[in-house]
């Protein structure tokens, strides 16, 4: 039987891997579907293609569907985040000028300690530092704000501006931004271009941050439950395949193709392996769980994650009349994830919410088959987020 | 806002020809001042400095995400203002406008005034794009013609056949292999170059 073709919009990033691999390694075919992957020029474009029905599903920044439900950013089509595509994977970096100033103070670029990094930056900054990010609603923004507010930088010590990653090097050179937070391969591209040095991996701020989600229109999820299930299973299988270290070379080769990321496999492997080159001097740093596609029920869209995002967005953006806080809290569809994946015998958590930030060591939890262990999800400041008492 | 005031329209466009075409078209409506800005990391700042009523940008332009920031209420512009000229994404821009994407429409600006400007810009944009693709088609057709002629010549020489027979052979091979004649001809010319 001819496979059913699903169209999916994505941004050409390393963390689009589960979608690309689902198609290229036959996981989609096994489910009787074929993925027509459409590379988008911008995140606004991905969002619009999904909202207006040009595509069936999308690779989306995790805060985007939450922001949409809150009535932020203009388009308020109901979107469901049915799976988390990737955890972590961002890097914070500084331009050449800041790099030189930091080195002059003896800063070691440990690529690990967020408190020390902030202290070092605060020492050399003479005005608020301007950080470039890919999109106003992104984990990049949330991590930067959370980090600055809890360190020597201070909430007022940074300004955030949207700069498409391909323009980041020129934005640094022109002095439009001092630093940046981007997803791979763009951090490594900046290092290769000599535009700056990497300061911290995103997971130094939050050990386990939901980065991209598999998003569909909520009405599509309701009218096409069978196709949605097939898509979710194919992507889940791709994530599991990606989490096997033996897959790395093949994954890097596939992602590097012109049709996908069109950068060298070596550059892509840095994110997949967590072996990052952080500066033009070739300094190497290894990061555990730099980018996670599968382990510790990584794909599970915890409602507590969407609540955390909603809580953070609510601090910055005024409430809108178009927004619906109850819907925003439920954008991460743990119910759909469980419905479509438990059938196939995947081991999923029994709960739909957790206290974010409370897990310090891999921890076994109640699950369908009792084999599930959750990964550390701590925030750098040791605080926790209790979804039932978000204000505490 | 004063509804009789002239509108300031910013066109974000790298391509000079396309930008000029849109300016000409908008000037004809005699209702607006037009400023063109190319892509750059300082785009948001430059746009904010002009305090435009409308920003026109190709829906496929990567700098669109910077526009997103400008349209947020807390952004540097008081009045959110981006609208999009339709690109390869087809009816997407129209869908966005028809669905009344509020953040992209200036508060207090009557849709009746925006519509002719958008229509003019979209029509002009499409025309330039169509001319471009027609030109590219013509150029490709010329290239293909040359390759096919060379392939015919090679076959005539190698097999001692006439031009018609050579062309028939090329066409038959293409049909048997489910490929285009130009592709078969190109493969032959390349192979012959290697062997030659």
mmCIF file of C-alpha atoms in Angstrom, chain A residues 12-15 88-92 134 140 165 180-189 211-212 271 290:
data_model
loop_
_atom_site.group_PDB
_atom_site.id
_atom_site.type_symbol
_atom_site.label_atom_id
_atom_site.label_comp_id
_atom_site.label_asym_id
_atom_site.label_seq_id
_atom_site.Cartn_x
_atom_site.Cartn_y
_atom_site.Cartn_z
ATOM 1 C CA UNK A 12 17.418 23.109 9.545
ATOM 2 C CA UNK A 13 18.955 22.479 12.983
ATOM 3 C CA UNK A 14 20.619 19.472 14.604
ATOM 4 C CA UNK A 15 17.584 19.003 16.826
ATOM 5 C CA UNK A 88 18.697 20.807 25.782
ATOM 6 C CA UNK A 89 21.115 21.557 22.937
ATOM 7 C CA UNK A 90 21.521 25.349 23.112
ATOM 8 C CA UNK A 91 24.757 27.231 23.721
ATOM 9 C CA UNK A 92 25.440 30.687 25.097
ATOM 10 C CA UNK A 134 16.604 33.263 17.210
ATOM 11 C CA UNK A 140 16.892 30.519 24.500
ATOM 12 C CA UNK A 165 21.323 32.785 13.490
ATOM 13 C CA UNK A 180 24.156 35.134 21.763
ATOM 14 C CA UNK A 181 22.170 32.055 22.657
ATOM 15 C CA UNK A 182 21.527 29.704 19.728
ATOM 16 C CA UNK A 183 20.914 26.056 18.905
ATOM 17 C CA UNK A 184 23.413 23.881 17.080
ATOM 18 C CA UNK A 185 24.967 23.970 14.565
ATOM 19 C CA UNK A 186 24.937 27.782 14.912
ATOM 20 C CA UNK A 187 27.131 27.948 18.041
ATOM 21 C CA UNK A 188 29.775 25.812 16.370
ATOM 22 C CA UNK A 189 29.416 27.819 13.164
ATOM 23 C CA UNK A 211 13.755 22.522 23.566
ATOM 24 C CA UNK A 212 11.711 21.589 20.492
ATOM 25 C CA UNK A 271 26.266 18.458 19.266
ATOM 26 C CA UNK A 290 24.242 18.175 25.718
#
